[in-house]
């Protein structure tokens, strides 16, 4: 069933508009997907919305992709003009079909830079793309660029000492707003990474992004690192083959230990006033037990915290190894802790049994 | 104790291909992309320059380069060089370090590096080096996880056009070694017990070879870790508990060759695995037996077999993944440990 070029163009332009309208009318779309449907149904749009999931019927893809792809390239070569709205719509469609198309993300970077596009929209678009393409390297790269762009905007706002006349927010309130926004962004990223890690096993790109976010947006924030350690604990317990998940735990532990070993650090809280040697991973109720800044604790207490972290990790490992024998990932993770000295206060080798618990090959 | 039932691996069927089908692979590559409006072809256009490099290199290794359209490809590359000197994956796409390197490698195969403005390429790449010695992939400053790759690719680009001295090599080396240390938790030996997928190890090793810094590696320890990637099927994986993939028969094998430990791998079993990844009907190699073939895995399957000593294939250089005779022509001999 051959269609003329004109018919195809008309059809595709309608589809691009349908996608754009779908997003405008349903801002809660949280997933995209392809619907296996080899033939067009009479006069019905191939764009289908079911319970916040946006589907594209497969029959139209072979027309849709080449059209938007070539349109964008003609624009890029200055052979065909597209206004901002058209650019946004075309790149949106293109990237939902082919998110590794770097040039399309770059076009959106330019729109972002000149203020024609809100960065939140690209966080949203890339999040959607990742629901179908959880590994897509170019999507993760673009996401980091957008986050950096937002962070740069934060710093320039924070550095502004002159208030615009119409502003009613004093400095302290503005700092709080920024800080809340930052925390929201961090939590959003953790969720996006976590979803992508569930969609594809040992998703290196998702976990590396997660590390990047903490390194760039939560530097020195002991609470965030500690919360993360708690929150991935159930995940790794259910994904014992996932090498990336365990590597993430290693990263968190290392960062926590580095921060705790600083002689003076910001007033971050981590544990309650009582330290239990035999406790398992601390629950979220630790904050309710009376917060106390660890920064001003004597180094002995911080040393004890480091040992406790290490002890808990060893316990986690040995529990999982007992429950799921024969997983190379778990051995790899447990050996890392054992072989290396991790405490700057001592050169003690942690090959020795720690409180009588040692991971033995069975 | 551990049970093999949990081990992720493939089983090679008794009727899997066991001899090398070079003619079929040459036919496969020669015909690839001849239907240029194919949907899949459009989807992969964003990496076209690398795709061409994979295809041409494997054809040259099989001594079939003459079947490809040299002038068309050179003209294509010219059309992909931008004002800034950088080269894009395809016409109209944005320039990028990765595709700049692929283009330079292709032109080297064809002994036509002067078809493009080489000085501008040097300017472009030089401009991408950051203060800490690493390289961005493009003008947007993207510092993806493939840091080592970028560096490696960048150095390669310089090597191939003979202008290695215009980048800050010292800083670049410093950055790689520092990054490798930082990546490993608790400061373990570079490359061991860390979240490396082995293409990163390969890029790092290749970079250290090109910059004469191989002595910085603990070859025994790295060699041991790499050999741990060999599974009972003979195939190699990239990280613990991942399935074997034929492209790792390149990344891992080449790394072992560079550090002088290739004899530590079970060569017969690996060869058997690679051969099983061929498709007898279409030609080409897939990532593992029975899957769909593509040019990427075809190159690394053939290159891996070359490293294992197959005499029907030209010798391949383990650092740059190009035929040795091409590098000899250019006068390049990157370091290898013995």
XYZ file of C-alpha atoms in Angstrom:
700
model
C 0.000 0.000 0.000
C 2.183 2.796 -1.290
C 1.402 6.322 -0.239
C 2.463 9.394 -2.144
C 5.057 11.646 -0.595
C 2.471 14.333 0.005
C 0.170 11.929 1.824
C 3.049 10.754 3.989
C 4.074 14.324 4.853
C 0.540 15.249 5.851
C 0.181 12.107 7.940
C 3.469 12.578 9.730
C 2.875 16.238 10.507
C -0.424 15.248 12.080
C 1.313 12.588 14.172
C 3.919 15.063 15.416
C 1.107 17.414 16.428
C -0.765 14.562 18.116
C 2.279 13.796 20.245
C 2.709 17.435 21.176
C -0.986 17.777 22.099
C -0.852 14.599 24.159
C 1.881 16.104 26.333
C 0.100 19.413 26.659
C -3.171 17.797 27.715
C -1.612 15.100 29.920
C 1.371 16.423 31.848
C 1.501 13.203 33.892
C 2.629 10.907 31.117
C 5.284 8.746 32.754
C 6.146 6.118 30.182
C 6.419 5.679 26.449
C 6.240 2.541 24.371
C 5.728 0.995 20.986
C 2.415 -0.757 20.255
C 2.758 -3.682 17.870
C 0.243 -2.821 15.185
C 1.274 -3.635 11.620
C -1.505 -1.738 9.849
C -3.188 1.614 10.240
C -6.740 1.556 11.490
C -9.012 3.708 9.388
C -8.636 7.369 10.204
C -7.357 6.806 13.739
C -4.251 8.411 15.150
C -1.351 6.060 15.857
C -0.828 7.945 19.123
C -2.579 6.151 21.939
C -2.809 7.210 25.558
C -3.681 4.688 28.238
C -3.394 5.580 31.921
C -0.446 7.925 31.618
C 1.365 5.681 29.143
C 1.938 7.109 25.690
C 1.999 4.518 22.924
C 2.952 4.826 19.277
C 1.579 2.233 16.872
C 4.409 0.500 15.077
C 3.041 0.906 11.537
C 3.718 4.636 11.479
C 7.325 4.510 12.730
C 8.827 3.830 9.300
C 7.238 7.038 8.033
C 7.606 9.096 11.175
C 11.276 8.621 11.961
C 12.802 9.400 8.549
C 10.573 12.459 8.209
C 11.494 14.111 11.512
C 15.094 12.949 11.180
C 15.572 14.559 7.774
C 13.647 17.690 8.757
C 16.014 18.273 11.635
C 19.098 17.768 9.492
C 17.797 20.194 6.867
C 17.361 22.725 9.656
C 20.877 22.028 10.951
C 22.331 22.621 7.505
C 20.365 25.854 7.228
C 18.431 24.541 4.272
C 15.073 24.727 5.964
C 13.890 27.038 8.717
C 11.984 25.791 11.744
C 10.551 28.059 14.402
C 11.120 27.330 18.084
C 7.863 25.506 18.624
C 8.403 23.304 15.593
C 11.973 22.588 16.722
C 10.779 21.585 20.161
C 8.073 19.298 18.733
C 10.319 17.695 16.135
C 13.201 17.042 18.512
C 10.768 15.692 21.087
C 9.344 13.148 18.637
C 12.779 12.276 17.310
C 14.295 11.719 20.727
C 11.433 9.553 21.926
C 12.155 7.297 18.943
C 15.939 7.595 18.843
C 17.417 9.126 21.997
C 20.996 8.410 20.982
C 20.699 11.011 18.243
C 23.131 13.466 19.823
C 22.559 16.282 17.358
C 18.886 16.469 18.354
C 19.817 16.854 22.030
C 22.307 19.559 21.009
C 19.560 21.534 19.289
C 17.662 21.496 22.577
C 20.789 22.613 24.454
C 20.873 25.676 22.241
C 17.206 26.393 22.945
C 17.873 26.002 26.659
C 20.841 28.326 26.537
C 18.920 31.159 24.955
C 16.037 30.722 27.364
C 13.559 29.416 24.797
C 13.162 26.122 26.615
C 12.724 25.370 30.296
C 15.371 22.904 31.561
C 12.676 21.006 33.475
C 11.179 19.996 30.147
C 14.369 18.259 29.137
C 14.582 16.515 32.473
C 11.065 15.298 31.746
C 11.767 14.313 28.140
C 14.942 12.440 28.995
C 13.169 10.670 31.867
C 10.530 9.459 29.401
C 13.115 8.354 26.873
C 14.802 6.327 29.605
C 11.585 4.395 30.292
C 12.021 2.790 26.888
C 15.781 3.093 26.472
C 17.178 2.790 30.009
C 20.801 2.541 28.891
C 20.865 5.305 26.274
C 24.287 6.928 26.795
C 23.414 10.161 25.011
C 20.321 10.635 27.160
C 22.305 10.345 30.374
C 24.942 12.702 28.977
C 22.300 15.284 28.072
C 20.682 14.942 31.471
C 23.991 15.767 33.150
C 24.388 18.804 30.933
C 20.910 20.033 31.875
C 21.577 19.500 35.583
C 24.872 21.361 35.311
C 23.024 24.157 33.513
C 20.534 24.357 36.389
C 23.353 24.307 38.973
C 25.105 27.135 37.168
C 21.867 29.123 37.284
C 21.648 28.440 41.019
C 25.132 29.812 41.626
C 24.528 32.927 39.629
C 21.292 33.541 41.553
C 22.983 32.808 44.885
C 25.766 35.223 44.071
C 23.409 38.067 43.278
C 23.558 40.439 46.187
C 21.483 43.090 44.531
C 17.827 42.228 44.797
C 15.498 43.192 42.001
C 13.089 45.836 43.225
C 10.043 43.626 42.873
C 11.518 40.728 44.867
C 10.028 40.092 48.254
C 12.388 37.306 49.278
C 15.178 38.133 51.635
C 18.484 36.273 51.207
C 17.856 33.557 53.779
C 14.534 32.616 52.303
C 16.002 32.485 48.841
C 18.811 30.229 50.033
C 16.222 27.921 51.556
C 14.256 27.857 48.312
C 17.355 26.975 46.350
C 18.308 24.340 48.864
C 14.860 22.741 48.672
C 14.966 22.827 44.905
C 18.363 21.152 44.964
C 17.134 18.424 47.300
C 14.121 17.845 45.101
C 16.384 17.522 42.071
C 18.649 15.058 43.867
C 15.730 12.868 44.910
C 14.303 12.992 41.417
C 17.620 11.835 39.988
C 17.860 8.981 42.467
C 14.403 7.847 41.359
C 15.196 8.092 37.645
C 18.398 6.085 38.170
C 16.632 3.520 40.279
C 13.876 3.004 37.687
C 16.441 2.626 34.911
C 18.436 0.140 36.999
C 15.297 -1.969 37.412
C 14.606 -1.892 33.691
C 18.005 -3.196 32.651
C 20.298 -5.426 34.715
C 23.705 -4.101 35.709
C 22.895 -0.768 34.077
C 26.324 0.837 34.225
C 25.141 4.132 32.734
C 22.359 4.577 35.268
C 24.570 3.847 38.255
C 27.403 6.061 36.999
C 24.918 8.876 36.601
C 23.756 8.318 40.145
C 27.351 8.644 41.355
C 27.846 11.778 39.272
C 24.768 13.405 40.813
C 26.013 12.799 44.346
C 29.488 14.005 43.479
C 28.255 17.215 41.901
C 25.060 18.011 43.751
C 25.555 16.539 47.226
C 29.260 16.931 47.889
C 30.014 16.439 51.567
C 26.369 15.888 52.421
C 26.684 12.990 54.838
C 22.946 12.685 55.306
C 22.275 12.131 51.610
C 25.014 9.521 51.340
C 23.781 7.748 54.381
C 20.161 7.802 53.227
C 21.278 6.368 49.931
C 23.088 3.530 51.651
C 19.829 2.667 53.421
C 17.679 3.042 50.361
C 19.712 0.756 48.074
C 20.046 -1.919 50.723
C 16.749 -3.652 49.795
C 17.514 -3.217 46.122
C 20.873 -4.967 46.180
C 19.380 -7.703 48.323
C 16.967 -8.439 45.487
C 19.498 -8.010 42.694
C 22.505 -9.993 43.852
C 23.923 -10.319 40.343
C 23.937 -6.624 39.799
C 27.586 -5.659 39.909
C 26.800 -1.981 39.423
C 24.552 -1.857 42.470
C 27.285 -3.177 44.720
C 29.853 -0.887 43.219
C 27.508 1.964 44.131
C 27.526 0.827 47.753
C 31.314 0.813 47.666
C 31.281 4.372 46.386
C 28.869 5.489 49.128
C 30.911 3.847 51.850
C 34.090 5.392 50.559
C 32.554 8.857 50.462
C 31.079 8.511 53.938
C 34.367 7.327 55.356
C 36.241 10.146 53.637
C 33.832 12.724 55.012
C 33.900 11.267 58.499
C 37.665 11.298 58.527
C 37.847 15.004 57.940
C 38.999 16.828 61.056
C 36.413 19.530 60.618
C 33.297 19.109 58.553
C 29.907 20.654 58.223
C 27.364 19.880 60.876
C 25.743 16.813 59.372
C 24.025 14.186 61.427
C 24.242 10.539 60.764
C 23.431 8.475 63.781
C 21.444 9.004 66.896
C 23.124 9.436 70.241
C 23.427 5.731 70.923
C 25.608 3.544 68.776
C 24.678 -0.100 68.663
C 27.454 -2.442 67.668
C 25.108 -5.184 66.714
C 22.491 -3.123 64.955
C 21.686 -3.778 61.347
C 21.459 -0.996 58.806
C 20.002 1.993 60.621
C 16.370 2.706 59.945
C 15.061 6.121 59.122
C 14.026 6.560 62.721
C 17.583 7.359 63.709
C 16.906 11.011 63.200
C 14.186 10.895 65.812
C 16.619 9.565 68.420
C 18.108 12.948 69.050
C 20.338 14.431 66.427
C 23.836 15.330 67.288
C 26.416 16.713 65.032
C 29.129 14.207 64.349
C 31.439 16.941 63.213
C 32.151 18.013 66.734
C 32.354 14.504 68.127
C 35.687 13.279 69.299
C 37.550 11.377 66.611
C 37.028 8.174 68.551
C 33.302 8.333 67.937
C 33.752 8.962 64.260
C 36.180 6.080 64.098
C 33.555 3.911 65.738
C 31.038 5.010 63.107
C 33.423 4.031 60.343
C 33.903 0.598 61.861
C 30.176 0.216 62.274
C 29.602 1.028 58.612
C 32.194 -1.519 57.628
C 30.774 -4.101 59.990
C 27.255 -3.637 58.647
C 28.476 -4.006 55.090
C 30.272 -7.220 55.969
C 27.090 -8.492 57.598
C 25.061 -7.608 54.535
C 27.525 -9.462 52.345
C 27.678 -12.570 54.451
C 23.873 -12.714 54.727
C 23.475 -12.441 50.982
C 26.229 -14.937 50.259
C 24.571 -17.436 52.574
C 21.181 -16.891 50.961
C 22.405 -16.772 47.363
C 25.496 -18.959 47.063
C 27.712 -18.817 44.006
C 27.381 -15.190 42.953
C 30.658 -13.746 41.777
C 29.372 -10.208 42.333
C 28.955 -10.772 46.068
C 32.432 -12.267 46.455
C 33.898 -9.398 44.531
C 32.135 -6.912 46.798
C 33.112 -8.619 50.040
C 36.731 -9.021 49.027
C 37.052 -5.350 48.247
C 36.269 -4.443 51.840
C 38.525 -7.110 53.257
C 41.646 -6.536 51.267
C 42.020 -2.834 51.608
C 42.737 -0.597 54.500
C 39.941 1.873 54.655
C 40.629 3.822 57.752
C 43.041 6.718 57.714
C 43.646 6.401 61.447
C 45.249 3.042 61.183
C 47.244 0.915 58.827
C 45.506 -2.183 60.147
C 44.750 -4.697 57.429
C 41.115 -5.768 57.527
C 41.988 -9.314 56.631
C 41.576 -10.093 60.319
C 38.309 -11.304 61.683
C 36.165 -8.407 62.760
C 34.226 -9.148 65.919
C 34.433 -12.813 65.123
C 32.673 -12.487 61.784
C 34.603 -13.404 58.736
C 33.371 -14.261 55.281
C 34.655 -17.719 54.570
C 34.385 -19.525 51.270
C 31.945 -22.387 51.792
C 29.429 -23.773 47.996
C 28.839 -22.032 44.668
C 26.787 -23.778 42.057
C 27.298 -23.475 38.340
C 23.558 -23.346 37.897
C 23.744 -19.671 38.753
C 26.588 -18.922 36.359
C 25.515 -16.750 33.473
C 26.890 -18.228 30.295
C 25.828 -19.545 26.903
C 25.836 -23.104 25.640
C 27.397 -23.683 22.263
C 25.246 -26.028 20.213
C 26.969 -28.951 18.477
C 25.906 -27.640 15.044
C 27.287 -24.146 15.638
C 29.698 -22.883 12.960
C 33.199 -24.173 13.616
C 35.141 -22.911 10.629
C 35.847 -19.367 9.541
C 33.480 -18.130 6.788
C 35.473 -15.162 5.523
C 33.797 -14.917 2.103
C 30.377 -14.674 3.718
C 31.538 -11.906 6.020
C 33.018 -9.938 3.149
C 29.729 -10.232 1.229
C 27.797 -9.138 4.309
C 29.854 -5.980 4.838
C 29.996 -5.098 1.150
C 26.194 -5.188 0.949
C 25.568 -3.444 4.269
C 23.783 -0.134 3.915
C 23.051 -0.563 0.249
C 19.404 0.119 0.995
C 20.031 3.585 2.311
C 16.463 4.457 3.221
C 16.124 1.460 5.458
C 14.612 2.407 8.811
C 17.370 0.734 10.816
C 19.989 2.544 8.772
C 18.404 5.906 9.655
C 18.308 4.965 13.319
C 22.051 4.318 13.333
C 23.056 7.353 11.288
C 24.188 9.122 14.443
C 27.233 6.835 14.469
C 27.718 6.353 10.733
C 31.399 7.385 10.656
C 32.267 4.737 13.243
C 30.152 2.210 11.341
C 32.154 2.891 8.204
C 35.388 2.505 10.141
C 34.253 -0.888 11.495
C 33.250 -2.085 8.010
C 36.363 -0.897 6.222
C 38.758 -2.160 8.871
C 37.296 -5.659 8.829
C 37.338 -5.670 5.014
C 40.993 -4.672 5.054
C 41.789 -7.364 7.626
C 40.166 -9.854 5.235
C 42.085 -8.284 2.343
C 38.838 -7.198 0.655
C 39.103 -3.418 0.986
C 39.025 -2.953 -2.777
C 35.354 -3.947 -2.807
C 34.406 -0.729 -1.031
C 33.793 2.605 -2.728
C 36.888 4.584 -1.788
C 36.129 7.904 -3.473
C 32.537 8.030 -2.268
C 33.721 7.516 1.290
C 36.466 10.136 1.063
C 33.987 12.652 -0.361
C 31.586 11.789 2.449
C 34.251 12.478 5.074
C 35.124 15.819 3.468
C 31.467 16.805 3.642
C 31.465 15.972 7.343
C 34.295 18.273 8.389
C 32.928 21.398 10.020
C 34.289 24.954 10.278
C 35.752 24.247 13.696
C 37.801 21.374 12.275
C 35.775 18.665 13.974
C 34.126 15.889 12.006
C 30.588 14.607 12.419
C 29.166 11.107 12.171
C 27.249 11.987 9.031
C 26.356 14.976 6.880
C 24.472 17.628 8.837
C 25.182 16.087 12.244
C 27.224 17.940 14.878
C 30.991 17.324 15.111
C 32.364 15.090 17.857
C 35.698 13.690 19.008
C 34.664 10.087 18.494
C 33.742 10.556 14.838
C 36.745 12.758 14.214
C 38.882 9.834 15.235
C 36.916 7.351 13.112
C 37.317 9.627 10.103
C 41.075 9.918 10.611
C 41.355 6.147 10.932
C 39.409 5.604 7.704
C 41.583 8.074 5.823
C 44.639 6.302 7.171
C 43.375 3.003 5.762
C 43.059 4.763 2.410
C 46.347 6.649 2.791
C 44.415 9.908 2.234
C 44.667 11.829 5.461
C 45.359 15.008 3.501
C 41.851 14.904 2.016
C 40.770 16.878 5.069
C 42.264 19.899 6.810
C 44.483 18.096 9.299
C 45.681 21.237 11.084
C 42.103 22.172 11.830
C 41.473 18.689 13.231
C 44.425 19.206 15.555
C 43.040 22.595 16.627
C 39.635 21.053 17.285
C 40.928 18.199 19.414
C 43.403 20.404 21.259
C 40.528 22.715 22.117
C 38.685 19.878 23.809
C 41.331 19.184 26.428
C 40.192 20.317 29.880
C 42.307 21.798 32.669
C 42.542 18.518 34.512
C 43.968 16.743 31.469
C 40.825 14.936 30.392
C 39.012 15.608 27.136
C 35.448 16.632 26.472
C 33.665 14.806 23.688
C 32.414 17.950 22.013
C 31.937 21.685 22.510
C 29.199 21.066 25.073
C 31.843 19.885 27.485
C 30.295 16.525 27.941
C 32.477 14.498 30.222
C 30.754 11.166 29.946
C 31.859 8.006 31.644
C 33.859 7.100 28.615
C 36.520 9.448 29.823
C 39.288 7.095 29.107
C 37.845 6.417 25.714
C 37.919 10.025 24.823
C 41.406 10.338 25.821
C 42.462 7.298 24.075
C 40.604 8.317 20.950
C 42.111 11.693 21.074
C 45.605 10.438 21.390
C 44.979 8.046 18.583
C 43.844 10.864 16.369
C 47.067 12.637 17.036
C 49.173 9.616 16.495
C 47.569 8.936 13.203
C 48.172 12.398 11.920
C 51.589 12.544 13.512
C 50.960 15.490 15.785
C 51.102 13.968 19.269
C 53.149 16.793 20.718
C 50.464 19.436 20.471
C 48.374 18.183 23.368
C 49.362 18.233 26.990
C 50.293 14.595 27.243
C 51.722 14.873 30.735
C 48.475 16.235 32.110
C 46.506 13.652 30.182
C 48.550 10.818 31.705
C 48.181 12.323 35.154
C 44.435 12.450 34.688
C 44.089 8.828 33.561
C 46.161 7.493 36.423
C 44.333 9.663 38.941
C 40.930 8.668 37.571
C 41.827 5.025 37.630
C 42.812 5.361 41.286
C 39.630 7.246 42.139
C 37.388 4.762 40.384
C 38.542 1.921 42.532
C 37.094 1.856 46.001
C 39.597 2.024 48.827
C 42.488 2.638 46.431
C 43.037 -0.835 45.105
C 45.423 -1.582 42.291
C 44.292 -0.015 39.039
C 41.812 -2.070 37.088
C 41.000 -4.538 39.810
C 37.696 -5.156 41.542
C 36.035 -2.066 40.351
C 33.171 -1.093 38.182
C 35.054 -1.219 34.947
C 33.538 -2.640 31.923
C 36.406 -3.917 29.952
C 36.184 -1.542 27.045
C 37.248 1.087 29.573
C 40.200 -1.049 30.630
C 41.113 -1.472 26.982
C 40.970 2.276 26.350
C 43.032 2.960 29.429
C 45.615 0.321 28.555
C 45.752 1.566 24.977
C 46.249 5.107 26.158
C 49.086 4.113 28.470
C 50.694 2.246 25.589
C 50.481 5.256 23.280
C 51.960 7.526 25.919
C 54.721 5.103 26.913
C 53.320 4.569 30.413
C 52.598 0.845 30.502
C 55.005 0.388 33.380
C 52.431 2.098 35.607
C 50.213 -0.971 35.433
C 50.447 -4.051 37.574
C 50.400 -6.418 34.594
C 50.023 -9.618 36.613
C 47.076 -8.333 38.599
C 45.384 -6.804 35.582
C 46.067 -9.946 33.571
C 44.494 -12.091 36.260
C 41.356 -9.918 36.404
C 41.019 -10.010 32.617
C 41.373 -13.775 32.458
C 38.636 -14.072 35.065
C 36.347 -12.817 32.300
C 36.611 -16.140 30.442
C 33.592 -18.337 30.993
C 33.173 -22.113 30.541
C 31.822 -21.567 27.017
C 35.154 -19.968 26.170
C 33.609 -16.540 25.634
C 34.594 -13.432 27.552
C 32.340 -11.087 29.492
C 32.848 -7.494 30.580
C 32.040 -7.662 34.265
C 31.104 -10.304 36.820
C 27.819 -12.073 36.090
C 27.351 -10.732 32.613
C 26.894 -12.905 29.556
C 29.822 -13.383 27.187
C 29.967 -11.050 24.209
C 32.177 -11.328 21.139
C 33.268 -7.689 21.377
C 34.956 -8.612 24.642
C 37.044 -11.100 22.709
C 38.512 -7.878 21.386
C 38.605 -5.564 24.416
C 39.960 -8.190 26.799
C 42.213 -10.006 24.359
C 43.788 -6.824 23.046
C 44.397 -5.632 26.618
C 46.077 -8.931 27.421
C 48.203 -8.657 24.288
C 49.254 -5.131 25.206
C 50.344 -6.194 28.685
C 52.058 -9.326 27.375
C 49.719 -11.856 28.994
C 47.720 -13.171 26.039
C 49.007 -16.694 26.661
C 47.072 -16.752 29.941
C 43.770 -17.117 28.123
C 42.430 -20.442 26.864
C 42.824 -19.680 23.170
C 41.163 -22.791 21.765
C 38.005 -22.302 23.785
C 37.825 -18.637 22.910
C 38.301 -19.359 19.212
C 35.507 -21.924 19.363
C 33.208 -19.343 20.984
C 33.997 -16.634 18.421
C 33.423 -18.983 15.487
C 30.085 -20.016 16.984
C 28.969 -16.376 16.808
C 29.017 -16.416 12.997
C 25.794 -16.530 11.013
C 26.172 -19.117 8.269
C 23.336 -17.719 6.198
C 23.793 -13.971 6.274
C 27.490 -13.779 7.106
C 28.727 -11.520 9.883
C 29.157 -12.068 13.630
C 26.672 -11.525 16.440
C 27.391 -10.737 20.084
C 26.757 -14.349 21.006
C 25.701 -17.523 19.186
C 22.268 -17.287 17.580
C 21.778 -13.522 17.887
C 21.524 -10.988 15.052
C 24.720 -9.939 13.338
C 26.057 -6.419 12.899
C 29.250 -4.774 11.553
C 30.479 -3.849 15.047
C 30.635 -7.454 16.257
C 31.876 -8.612 12.861
C 34.960 -6.428 13.179
C 35.726 -7.537 16.717
C 35.115 -11.200 15.947
C 37.558 -11.120 13.046
C 40.053 -8.935 14.925
C 39.889 -11.267 17.919
C 40.623 -14.263 15.684
C 43.567 -12.383 14.208
C 44.998 -11.792 17.681
C 44.563 -15.505 18.370
C 46.810 -16.172 15.382
C 44.449 -17.083 12.532
C 46.584 -16.937 9.406
C 43.716 -16.307 7.006
C 43.386 -12.828 8.529
C 45.912 -10.000 8.393
C 47.737 -9.127 11.589
C 45.843 -6.535 13.638
C 47.385 -3.958 15.949
C 45.992 -4.470 19.455
C 46.229 -0.803 20.475
C 44.567 0.915 17.539
C 42.519 -1.950 16.055
C 43.841 -1.395 12.589
C 45.846 -3.645 10.259
C 49.517 -3.714 11.216
C 50.596 -3.026 7.646
C 48.678 0.269 7.673
C 50.436 1.371 10.838
C 53.777 0.306 9.449
C 53.138 2.492 6.441
C 52.437 5.411 8.768
C 55.418 4.554 10.955
C 53.557 3.748 14.158
C 54.578 1.109 16.679
C 52.807 1.559 20.025
C 54.448 -0.048 23.064
C 53.619 -3.560 24.162
C 54.807 -5.322 27.299
C 56.481 -8.687 26.847
